[in-house]
Short mmCIF file of C-alpha atoms and ligand atoms in Angstrom, two decimals:
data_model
loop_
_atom_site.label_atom_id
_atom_site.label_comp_id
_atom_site.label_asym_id
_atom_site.label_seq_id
_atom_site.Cartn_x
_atom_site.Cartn_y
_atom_site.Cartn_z
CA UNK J 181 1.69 17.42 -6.89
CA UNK J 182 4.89 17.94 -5.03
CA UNK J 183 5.89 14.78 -3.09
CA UNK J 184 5.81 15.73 1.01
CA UNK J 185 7.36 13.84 3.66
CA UNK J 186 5.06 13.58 6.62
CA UNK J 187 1.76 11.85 6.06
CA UNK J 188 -0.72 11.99 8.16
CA UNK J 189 -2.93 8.68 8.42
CA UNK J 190 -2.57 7.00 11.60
CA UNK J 191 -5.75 7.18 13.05
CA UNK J 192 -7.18 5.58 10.16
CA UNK J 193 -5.74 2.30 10.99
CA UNK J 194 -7.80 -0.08 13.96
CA UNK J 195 -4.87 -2.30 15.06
CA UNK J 196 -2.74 0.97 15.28
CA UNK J 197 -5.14 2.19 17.93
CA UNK J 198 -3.87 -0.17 20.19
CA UNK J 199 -1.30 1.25 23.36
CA UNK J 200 2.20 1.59 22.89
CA UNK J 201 2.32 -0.31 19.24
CA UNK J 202 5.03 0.59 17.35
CA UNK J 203 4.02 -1.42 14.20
CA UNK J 204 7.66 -1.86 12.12
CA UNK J 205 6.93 -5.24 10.17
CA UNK J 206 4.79 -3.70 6.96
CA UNK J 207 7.10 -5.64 4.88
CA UNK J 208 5.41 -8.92 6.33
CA UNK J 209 2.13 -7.64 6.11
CA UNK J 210 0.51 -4.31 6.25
CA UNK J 211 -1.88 -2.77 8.60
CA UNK J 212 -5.21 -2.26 7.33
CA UNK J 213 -7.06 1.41 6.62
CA UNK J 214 -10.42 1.85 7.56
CA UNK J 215 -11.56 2.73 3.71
CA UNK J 216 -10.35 -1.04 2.82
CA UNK J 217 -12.66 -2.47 6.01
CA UNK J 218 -15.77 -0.63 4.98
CA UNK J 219 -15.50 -1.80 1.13
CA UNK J 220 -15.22 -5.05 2.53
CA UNK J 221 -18.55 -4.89 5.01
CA UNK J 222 -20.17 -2.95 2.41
CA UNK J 223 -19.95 -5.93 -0.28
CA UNK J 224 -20.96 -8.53 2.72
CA UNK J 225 -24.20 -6.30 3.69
CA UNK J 226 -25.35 -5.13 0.84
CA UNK J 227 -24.32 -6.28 -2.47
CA UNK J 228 -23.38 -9.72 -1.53
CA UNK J 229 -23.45 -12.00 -4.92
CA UNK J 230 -21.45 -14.50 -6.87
CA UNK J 231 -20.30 -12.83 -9.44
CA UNK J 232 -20.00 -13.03 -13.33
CA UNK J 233 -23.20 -15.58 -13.48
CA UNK J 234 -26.38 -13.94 -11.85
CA UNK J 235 -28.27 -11.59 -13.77
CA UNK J 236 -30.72 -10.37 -11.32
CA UNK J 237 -29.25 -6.79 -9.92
CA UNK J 238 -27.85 -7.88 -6.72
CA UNK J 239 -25.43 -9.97 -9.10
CA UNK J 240 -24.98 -7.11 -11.41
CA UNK J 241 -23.95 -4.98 -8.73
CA UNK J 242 -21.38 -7.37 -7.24
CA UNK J 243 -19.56 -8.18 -10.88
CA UNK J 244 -19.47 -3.95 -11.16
CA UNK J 245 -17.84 -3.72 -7.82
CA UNK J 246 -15.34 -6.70 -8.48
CA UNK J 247 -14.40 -5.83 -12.04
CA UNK J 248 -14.40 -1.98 -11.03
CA UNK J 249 -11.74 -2.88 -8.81
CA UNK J 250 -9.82 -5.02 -11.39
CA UNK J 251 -10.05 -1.87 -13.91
CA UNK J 252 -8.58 0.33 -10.90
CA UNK J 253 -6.24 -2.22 -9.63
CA UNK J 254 -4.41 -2.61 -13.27
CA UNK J 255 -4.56 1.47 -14.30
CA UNK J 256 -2.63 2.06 -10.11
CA UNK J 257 -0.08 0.34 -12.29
CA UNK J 258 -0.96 1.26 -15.88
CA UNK J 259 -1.86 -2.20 -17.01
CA UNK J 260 -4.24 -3.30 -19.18
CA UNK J 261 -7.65 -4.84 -16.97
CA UNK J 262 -7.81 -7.93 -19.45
CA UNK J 263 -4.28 -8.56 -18.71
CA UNK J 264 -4.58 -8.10 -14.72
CA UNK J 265 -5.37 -11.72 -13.29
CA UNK J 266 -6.49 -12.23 -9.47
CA UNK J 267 -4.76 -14.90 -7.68
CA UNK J 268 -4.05 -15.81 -4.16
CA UNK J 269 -1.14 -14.61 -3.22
CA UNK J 270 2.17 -13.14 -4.84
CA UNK J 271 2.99 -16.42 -4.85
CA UNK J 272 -0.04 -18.72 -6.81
CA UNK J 273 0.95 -15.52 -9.00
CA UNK J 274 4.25 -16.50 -9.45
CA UNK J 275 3.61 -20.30 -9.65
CA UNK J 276 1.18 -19.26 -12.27
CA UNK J 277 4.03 -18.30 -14.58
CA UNK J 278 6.76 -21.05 -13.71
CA UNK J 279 4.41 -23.79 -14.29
CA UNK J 280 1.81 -22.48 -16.58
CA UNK J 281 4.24 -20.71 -18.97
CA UNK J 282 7.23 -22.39 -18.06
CA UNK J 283 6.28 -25.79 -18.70
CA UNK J 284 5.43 -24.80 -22.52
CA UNK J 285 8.89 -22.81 -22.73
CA UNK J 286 10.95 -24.70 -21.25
CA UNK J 287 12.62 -27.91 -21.73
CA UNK J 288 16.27 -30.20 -20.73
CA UNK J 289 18.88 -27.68 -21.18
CA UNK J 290 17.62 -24.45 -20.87
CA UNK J 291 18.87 -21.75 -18.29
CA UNK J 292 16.59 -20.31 -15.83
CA UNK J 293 18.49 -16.97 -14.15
CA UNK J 294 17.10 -16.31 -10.67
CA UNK J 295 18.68 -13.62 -8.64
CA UNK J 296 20.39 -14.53 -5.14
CA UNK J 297 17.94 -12.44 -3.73
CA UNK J 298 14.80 -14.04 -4.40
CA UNK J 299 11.91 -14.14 -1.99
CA UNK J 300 11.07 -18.51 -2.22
CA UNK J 301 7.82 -17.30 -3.82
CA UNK J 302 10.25 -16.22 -6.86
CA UNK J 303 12.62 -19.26 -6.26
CA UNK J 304 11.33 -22.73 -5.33
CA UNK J 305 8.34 -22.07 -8.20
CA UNK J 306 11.56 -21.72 -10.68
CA UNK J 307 13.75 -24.79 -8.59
CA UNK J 308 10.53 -26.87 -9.39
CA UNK J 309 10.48 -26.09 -13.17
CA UNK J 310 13.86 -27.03 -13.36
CA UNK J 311 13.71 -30.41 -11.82
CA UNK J 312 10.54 -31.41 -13.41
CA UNK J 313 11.70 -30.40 -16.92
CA UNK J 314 16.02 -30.72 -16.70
CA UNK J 315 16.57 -26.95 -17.17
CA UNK J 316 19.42 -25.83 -15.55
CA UNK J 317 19.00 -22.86 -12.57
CA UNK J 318 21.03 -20.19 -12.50
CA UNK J 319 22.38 -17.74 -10.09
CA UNK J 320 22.33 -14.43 -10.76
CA UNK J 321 24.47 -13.06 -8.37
CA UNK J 322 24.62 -10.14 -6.02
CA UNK J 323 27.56 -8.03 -4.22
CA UNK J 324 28.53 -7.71 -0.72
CA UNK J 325 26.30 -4.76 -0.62
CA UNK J 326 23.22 -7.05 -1.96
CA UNK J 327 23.43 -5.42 -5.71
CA UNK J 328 22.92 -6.69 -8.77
CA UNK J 329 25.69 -6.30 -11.46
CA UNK J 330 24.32 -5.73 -14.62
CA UNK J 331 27.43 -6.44 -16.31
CA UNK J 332 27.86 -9.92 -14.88
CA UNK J 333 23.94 -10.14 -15.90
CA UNK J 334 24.45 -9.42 -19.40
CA UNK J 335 27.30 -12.20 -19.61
CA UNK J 336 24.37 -14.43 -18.56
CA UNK J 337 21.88 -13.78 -20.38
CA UNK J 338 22.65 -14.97 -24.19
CA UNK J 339 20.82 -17.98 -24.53
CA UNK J 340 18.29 -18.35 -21.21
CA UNK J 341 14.77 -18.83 -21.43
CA UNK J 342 13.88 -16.27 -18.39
CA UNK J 343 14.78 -14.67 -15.36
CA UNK J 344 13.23 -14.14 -12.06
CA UNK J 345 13.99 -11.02 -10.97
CA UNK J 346 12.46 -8.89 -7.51
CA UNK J 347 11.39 -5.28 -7.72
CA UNK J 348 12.35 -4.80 -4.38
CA UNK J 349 14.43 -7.10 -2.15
CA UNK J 350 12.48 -8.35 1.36
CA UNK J 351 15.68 -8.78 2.98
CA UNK J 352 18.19 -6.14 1.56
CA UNK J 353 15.83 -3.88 0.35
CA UNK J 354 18.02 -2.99 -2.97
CA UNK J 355 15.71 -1.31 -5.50
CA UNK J 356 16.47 -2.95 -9.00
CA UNK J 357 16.65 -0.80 -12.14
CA UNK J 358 13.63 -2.80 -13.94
CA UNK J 359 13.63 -0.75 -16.92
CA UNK J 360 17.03 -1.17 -17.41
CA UNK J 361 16.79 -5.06 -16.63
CA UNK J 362 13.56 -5.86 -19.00
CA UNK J 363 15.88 -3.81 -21.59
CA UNK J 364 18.78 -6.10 -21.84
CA UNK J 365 16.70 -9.03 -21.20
CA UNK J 366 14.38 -8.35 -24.06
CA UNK J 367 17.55 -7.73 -26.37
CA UNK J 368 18.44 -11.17 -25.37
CA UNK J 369 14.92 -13.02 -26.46
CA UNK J 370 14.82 -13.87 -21.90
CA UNK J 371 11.12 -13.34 -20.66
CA UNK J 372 11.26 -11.51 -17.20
CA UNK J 373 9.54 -11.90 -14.81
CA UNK J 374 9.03 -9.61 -11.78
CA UNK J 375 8.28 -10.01 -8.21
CA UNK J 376 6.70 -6.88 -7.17
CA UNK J 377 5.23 -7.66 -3.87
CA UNK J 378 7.97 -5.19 -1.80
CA UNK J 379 7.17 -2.33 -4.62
CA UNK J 380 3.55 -1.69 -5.28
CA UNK J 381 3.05 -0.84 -1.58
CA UNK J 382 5.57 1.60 -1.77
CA UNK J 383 6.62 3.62 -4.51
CA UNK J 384 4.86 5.07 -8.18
CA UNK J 385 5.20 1.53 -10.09
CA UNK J 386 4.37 1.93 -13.81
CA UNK J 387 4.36 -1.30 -15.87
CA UNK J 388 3.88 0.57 -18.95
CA UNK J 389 6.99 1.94 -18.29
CA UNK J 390 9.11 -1.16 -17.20
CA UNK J 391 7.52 -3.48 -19.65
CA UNK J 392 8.19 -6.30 -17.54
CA UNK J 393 6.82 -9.84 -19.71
CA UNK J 394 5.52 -10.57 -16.07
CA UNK J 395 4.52 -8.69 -12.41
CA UNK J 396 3.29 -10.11 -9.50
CA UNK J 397 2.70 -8.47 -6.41
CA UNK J 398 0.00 -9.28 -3.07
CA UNK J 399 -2.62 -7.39 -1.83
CA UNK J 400 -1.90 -7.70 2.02
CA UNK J 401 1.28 -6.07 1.60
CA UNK J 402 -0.43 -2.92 -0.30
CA UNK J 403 -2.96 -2.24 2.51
CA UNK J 404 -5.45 -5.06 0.88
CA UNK J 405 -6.57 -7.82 2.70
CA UNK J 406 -4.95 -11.33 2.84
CA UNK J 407 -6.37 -13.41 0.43
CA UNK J 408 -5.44 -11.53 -3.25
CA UNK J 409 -2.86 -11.64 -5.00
CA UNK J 410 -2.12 -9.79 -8.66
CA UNK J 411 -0.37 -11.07 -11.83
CA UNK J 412 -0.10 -8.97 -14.82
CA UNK J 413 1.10 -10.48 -18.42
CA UNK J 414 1.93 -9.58 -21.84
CA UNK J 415 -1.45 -10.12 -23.60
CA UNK J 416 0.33 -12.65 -26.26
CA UNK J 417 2.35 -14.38 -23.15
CA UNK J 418 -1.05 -14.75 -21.27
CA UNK J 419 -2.32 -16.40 -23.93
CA UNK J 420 0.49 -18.68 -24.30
CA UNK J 421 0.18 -19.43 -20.25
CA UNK J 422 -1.75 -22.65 -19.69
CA UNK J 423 -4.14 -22.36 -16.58
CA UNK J 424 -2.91 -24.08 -13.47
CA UNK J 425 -6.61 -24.78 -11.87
CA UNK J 426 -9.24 -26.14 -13.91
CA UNK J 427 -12.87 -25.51 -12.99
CA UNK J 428 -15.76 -22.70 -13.16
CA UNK J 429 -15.91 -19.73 -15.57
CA UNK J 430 -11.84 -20.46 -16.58
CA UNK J 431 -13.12 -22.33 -19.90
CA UNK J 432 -15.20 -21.26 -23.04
CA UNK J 433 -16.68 -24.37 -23.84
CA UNK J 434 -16.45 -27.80 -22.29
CA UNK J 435 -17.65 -31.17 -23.78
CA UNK J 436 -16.18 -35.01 -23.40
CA UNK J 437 -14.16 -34.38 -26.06
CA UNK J 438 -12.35 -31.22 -25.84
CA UNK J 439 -12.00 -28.54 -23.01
CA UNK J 440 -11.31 -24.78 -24.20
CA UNK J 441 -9.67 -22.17 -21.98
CA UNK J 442 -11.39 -18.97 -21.74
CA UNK J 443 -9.06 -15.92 -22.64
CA UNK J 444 -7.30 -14.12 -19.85
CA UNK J 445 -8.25 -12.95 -17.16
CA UNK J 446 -10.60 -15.78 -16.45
CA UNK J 447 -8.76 -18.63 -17.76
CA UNK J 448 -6.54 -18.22 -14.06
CA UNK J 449 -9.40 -17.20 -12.10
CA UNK J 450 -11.18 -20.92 -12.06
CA UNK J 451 -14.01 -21.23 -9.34
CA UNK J 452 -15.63 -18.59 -7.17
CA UNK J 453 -13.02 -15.60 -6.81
CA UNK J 454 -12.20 -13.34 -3.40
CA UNK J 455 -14.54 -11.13 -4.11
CA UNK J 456 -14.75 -9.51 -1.07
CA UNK J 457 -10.98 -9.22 -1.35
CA UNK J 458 -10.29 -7.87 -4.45
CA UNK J 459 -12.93 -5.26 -3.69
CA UNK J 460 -11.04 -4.46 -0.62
CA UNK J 461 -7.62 -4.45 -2.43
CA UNK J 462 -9.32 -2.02 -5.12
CA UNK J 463 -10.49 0.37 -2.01
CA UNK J 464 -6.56 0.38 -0.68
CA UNK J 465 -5.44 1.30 -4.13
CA UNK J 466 -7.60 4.16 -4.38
CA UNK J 467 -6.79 5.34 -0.99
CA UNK J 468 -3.11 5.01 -2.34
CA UNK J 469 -3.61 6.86 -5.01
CA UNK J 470 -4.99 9.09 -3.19
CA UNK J 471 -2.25 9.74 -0.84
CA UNK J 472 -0.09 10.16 -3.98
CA UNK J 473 2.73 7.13 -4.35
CA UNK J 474 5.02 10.09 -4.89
CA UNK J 475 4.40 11.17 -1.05
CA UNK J 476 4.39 7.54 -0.26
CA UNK J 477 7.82 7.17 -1.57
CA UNK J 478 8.74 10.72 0.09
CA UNK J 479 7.70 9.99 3.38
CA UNK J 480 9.18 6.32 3.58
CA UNK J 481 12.22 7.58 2.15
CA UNK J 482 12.68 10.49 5.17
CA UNK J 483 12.10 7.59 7.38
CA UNK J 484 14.37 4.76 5.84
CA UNK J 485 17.09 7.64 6.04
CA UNK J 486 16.44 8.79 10.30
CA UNK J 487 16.40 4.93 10.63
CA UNK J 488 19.46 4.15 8.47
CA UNK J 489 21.35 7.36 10.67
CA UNK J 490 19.93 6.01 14.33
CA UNK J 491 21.03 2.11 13.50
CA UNK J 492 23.90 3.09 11.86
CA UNK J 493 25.13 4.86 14.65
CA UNK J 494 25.22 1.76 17.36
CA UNK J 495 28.60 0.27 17.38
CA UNK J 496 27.43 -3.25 17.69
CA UNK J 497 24.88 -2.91 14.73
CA UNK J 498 25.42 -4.69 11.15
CA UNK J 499 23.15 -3.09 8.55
CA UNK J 500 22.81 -4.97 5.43
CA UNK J 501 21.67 -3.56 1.79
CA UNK J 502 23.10 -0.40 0.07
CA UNK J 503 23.16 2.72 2.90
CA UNK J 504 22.01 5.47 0.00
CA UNK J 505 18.03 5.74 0.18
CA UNK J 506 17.30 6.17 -2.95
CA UNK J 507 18.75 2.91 -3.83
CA UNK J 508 16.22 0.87 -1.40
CA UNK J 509 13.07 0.42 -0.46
CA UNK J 510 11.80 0.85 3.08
CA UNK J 511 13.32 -1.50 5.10
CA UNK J 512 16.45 -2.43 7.13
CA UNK J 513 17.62 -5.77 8.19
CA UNK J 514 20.21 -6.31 10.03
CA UNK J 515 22.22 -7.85 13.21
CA UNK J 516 23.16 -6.88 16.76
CA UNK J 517 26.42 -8.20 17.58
CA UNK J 518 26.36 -11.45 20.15
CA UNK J 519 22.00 -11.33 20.15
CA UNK J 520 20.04 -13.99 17.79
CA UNK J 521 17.97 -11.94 15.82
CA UNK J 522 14.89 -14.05 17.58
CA UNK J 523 15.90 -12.93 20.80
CA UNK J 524 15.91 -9.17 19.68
CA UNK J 525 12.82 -9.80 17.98
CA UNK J 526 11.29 -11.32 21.24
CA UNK J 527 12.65 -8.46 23.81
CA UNK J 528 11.81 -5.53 21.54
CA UNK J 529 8.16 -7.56 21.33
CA UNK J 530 7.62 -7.63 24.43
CA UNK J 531 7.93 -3.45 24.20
CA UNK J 532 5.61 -3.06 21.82
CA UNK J 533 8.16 -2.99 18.95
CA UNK J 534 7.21 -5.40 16.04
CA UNK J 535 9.97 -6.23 13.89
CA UNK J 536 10.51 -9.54 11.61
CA UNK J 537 13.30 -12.11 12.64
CA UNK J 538 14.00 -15.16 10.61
CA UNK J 539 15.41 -15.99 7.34
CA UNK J 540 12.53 -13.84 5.17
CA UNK J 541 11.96 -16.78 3.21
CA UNK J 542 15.50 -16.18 1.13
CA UNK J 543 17.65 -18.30 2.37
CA UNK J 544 19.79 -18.15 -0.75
CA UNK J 545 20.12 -14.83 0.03
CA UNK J 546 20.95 -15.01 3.93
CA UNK J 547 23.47 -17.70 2.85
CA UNK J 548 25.54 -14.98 0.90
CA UNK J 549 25.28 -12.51 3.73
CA UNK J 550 26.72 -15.13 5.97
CA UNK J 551 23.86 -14.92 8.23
CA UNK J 552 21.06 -17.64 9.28
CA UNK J 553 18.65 -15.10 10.47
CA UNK J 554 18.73 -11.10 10.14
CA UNK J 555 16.03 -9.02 12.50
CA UNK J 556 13.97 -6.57 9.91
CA UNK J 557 12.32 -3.41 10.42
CA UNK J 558 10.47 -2.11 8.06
CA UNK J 559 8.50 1.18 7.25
CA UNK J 560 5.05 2.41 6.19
CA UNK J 561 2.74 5.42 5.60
CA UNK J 562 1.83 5.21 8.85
CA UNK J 563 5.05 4.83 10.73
CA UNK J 564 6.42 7.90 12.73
CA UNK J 565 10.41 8.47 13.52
CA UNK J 566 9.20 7.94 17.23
CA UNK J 567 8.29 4.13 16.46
CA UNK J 568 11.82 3.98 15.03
CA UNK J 569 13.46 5.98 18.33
CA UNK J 570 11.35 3.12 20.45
CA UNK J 571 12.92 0.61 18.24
CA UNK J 572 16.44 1.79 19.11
CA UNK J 573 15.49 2.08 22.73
CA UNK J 574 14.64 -1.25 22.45
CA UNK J 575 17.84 -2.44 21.70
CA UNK J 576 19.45 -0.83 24.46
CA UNK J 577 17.41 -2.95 27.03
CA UNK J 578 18.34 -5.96 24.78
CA UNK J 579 21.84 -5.21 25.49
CA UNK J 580 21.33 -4.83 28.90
CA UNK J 581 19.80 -8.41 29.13
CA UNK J 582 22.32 -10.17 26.91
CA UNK J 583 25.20 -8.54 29.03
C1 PLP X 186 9.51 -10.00 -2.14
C2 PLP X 186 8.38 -10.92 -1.76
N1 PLP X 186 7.88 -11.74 -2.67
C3 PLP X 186 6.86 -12.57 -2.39
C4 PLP X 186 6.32 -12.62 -1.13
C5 PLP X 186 5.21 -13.60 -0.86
O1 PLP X 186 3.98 -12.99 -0.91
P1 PLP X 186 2.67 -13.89 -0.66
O2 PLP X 186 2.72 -14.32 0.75
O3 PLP X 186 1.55 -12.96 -0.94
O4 PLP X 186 2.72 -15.02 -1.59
C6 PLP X 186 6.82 -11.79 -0.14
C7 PLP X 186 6.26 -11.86 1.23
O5 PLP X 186 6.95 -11.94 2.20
C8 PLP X 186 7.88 -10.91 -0.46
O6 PLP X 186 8.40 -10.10 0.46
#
């Protein structure tokens, strides 16, 4: 299908129904469609069960829907469903890995790369790992522009254990070349280890074709709910991953002597899952595919551009992250000259215009910009070039306060 730009899907979103909302902070969290809400109810009214125990239908019915979703969930991405793992959050995901793979892996000595432009979730788990065990972290650096230079990566690779790497920067919004990444990396015996939480919502994402060791992303940035998060694995790393929870249907057998894991998925799902959840993340994945990622992509892309041209156009306006579009995803931070980015944040709020201010949880990263807090718009299927006109608007009566 060829990709178009406009989509069409606002009125399928509640919150959006609300006056005057221009709704620009999809990077923080997205809006939810009404196909995700109705899975939800649907599971709650009438196919409520635990699942993976009961064998009476009601139970039967509720494993289907949740493992239905875990089959459709992994092949949005093209990953195997017994190497798809529910978690929290993109970052019990991530934690998942550092402790439960890194504390087998890695020992006093070894290097841990971890780009400058690491969300915390891909970060502190990585900073812990390294204090508790004496491995060494280090920086992978990136350019005034908030790129990575592969060349520089390559001279640090020989010899490290693994590298934390985002899809998608929160804060910059650089796209990294994956592929290309997991490529060198492999050549270099380094496990990577992907933090895909700014990607999956956004553009065609096919593991098979990245071949990432590791890829975590969140369901309430992909139009799920809050509450579910993903991690996909190598099969053979998986297995070598020790669980971080212990508990309910994460073992195979359990006696006073000797406790044995269950294989993946379920030896990281311990205790009763978010079922509700991950039935509502498979019905915004769905919906996704439905729209097409391609379109997704196309449409975010047309609006990343009118947004980069309207900013970039104010004199007093610092954009941060590479300027060509098809080198990042949908989102701009940046700074209005003499304005904390709160006080933008706060003004344009009061408007109806909701954009992010803060440090995006990447403070590494804001410390190489030079910059304690940035103000962030960012971009959705949903989001039409008049939200971003209000947005600049906005700014103008900001100005005319902070004269
Ligand atoms: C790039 C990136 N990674 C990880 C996270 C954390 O996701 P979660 O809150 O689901 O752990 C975020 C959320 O802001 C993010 O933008």
């Amino acid at each position: 299908m060829a990709a178009t730009a406009q989509l069409d899907v606002r009125a399928q979103f509640p919150t959006l129904q609300r006056d005057g909302v221009a709704y620009l902070d999809s990077a923080a969290t997205s809006q939810t469609p009404d196909v995700v809400l109705a899975a939800m109810d649907d599971y709650y009214r009438h196919h409520r069960a635990s699942v993976h125990r009961g064998t009476y239908p009601l139970a039967s019915e509720a494993t289907d829907l949740f493992e239905g979703a875990r089959t459709r969930i992994a092949a949005f991405v093209n990953w195997a469903a017994r190497d798809t793992v529910f978690t929290r959050n993109a970052s019990e995901a991530l934690n998942v890995v550092a402790h439960g793979w890194g504390r087998r892996h890695v020992g006093p000595g070894d290097r841990i790369l971890v780009t400058r432009m690491e969300h915390h979730s891909n970060f502190v788990p990585w900073w812990m790992l390294a204090k508790e065990t004496g491995a060494e972290l280090v920086e992978v650096p990136v350019d005034d522009e908030g790129v990575l230079d592969l060349d520089v990566l390559d001279g640090l690779l020989p010899g490290a254990k693994v590298l934390a790497v985002a899809h998608v920067s929160n804060v910059v919004g650089t796209i990294n070349p994956i592929a290309e990444i997991v490529r060198r990396a492999r050549a270099a015996g380094v496990v990577t280890v992907v933090d895909g939480s700014q990607a999956v919502p956004q553009m065609p994402v096919d593991l098979g074709a990245l071949d990432a060791d590791f890829y975590a992303w969140t369901g309430h940035k992909a139009y799920g709910p809050t509450g579910v998060g993903v991690l996909h694995g190598r099969h053979d790393l998986l297995l070598d991953t020790e669980p971080l929870i212990g508990g309910g249907h994460m073992i195979s057998s359990v006696s006073f002597d000797e406790v044995r894991w269950a294989a993946p998925p379920a030896r990281f799902e311990a205790g009763t899952s978010a079922i509700a959840e991950v039935i509502g993340l498979g019905a915004a994945v769905d919906w996704l595919a439905e729209l097409g990622m391609e379109n997704v992509r196309a449409h975010e892309v047309d609006l990343t551009a009118y947004a980069l041209e309207r900013l970039g156009a104010e004199e007093d306006v610092t954009l941060h992250g590479p300027l060509d579009v098809e080198r990042r995803g949908a989102l701009i931070s940046f700074a209005l000259k003499g304005v904390h980015p709160h006080d933008v944040s706060e003004i344009l709020g009061r408007r109806g215009v909701c954009v992010r201010a803060g440090h995006h949880c990447a403070q590494p990263l804001m410390q190489h910009l030079g910059e304690s807090a940035t103000t962030r718009a960012s971009f959705a299927v949903h989001t039409a070039r008049e939200e971003i006109d209000a947005l600049v608007d906005g700014l103008a009566e900001v100005r005319r306060i902070f004269a």
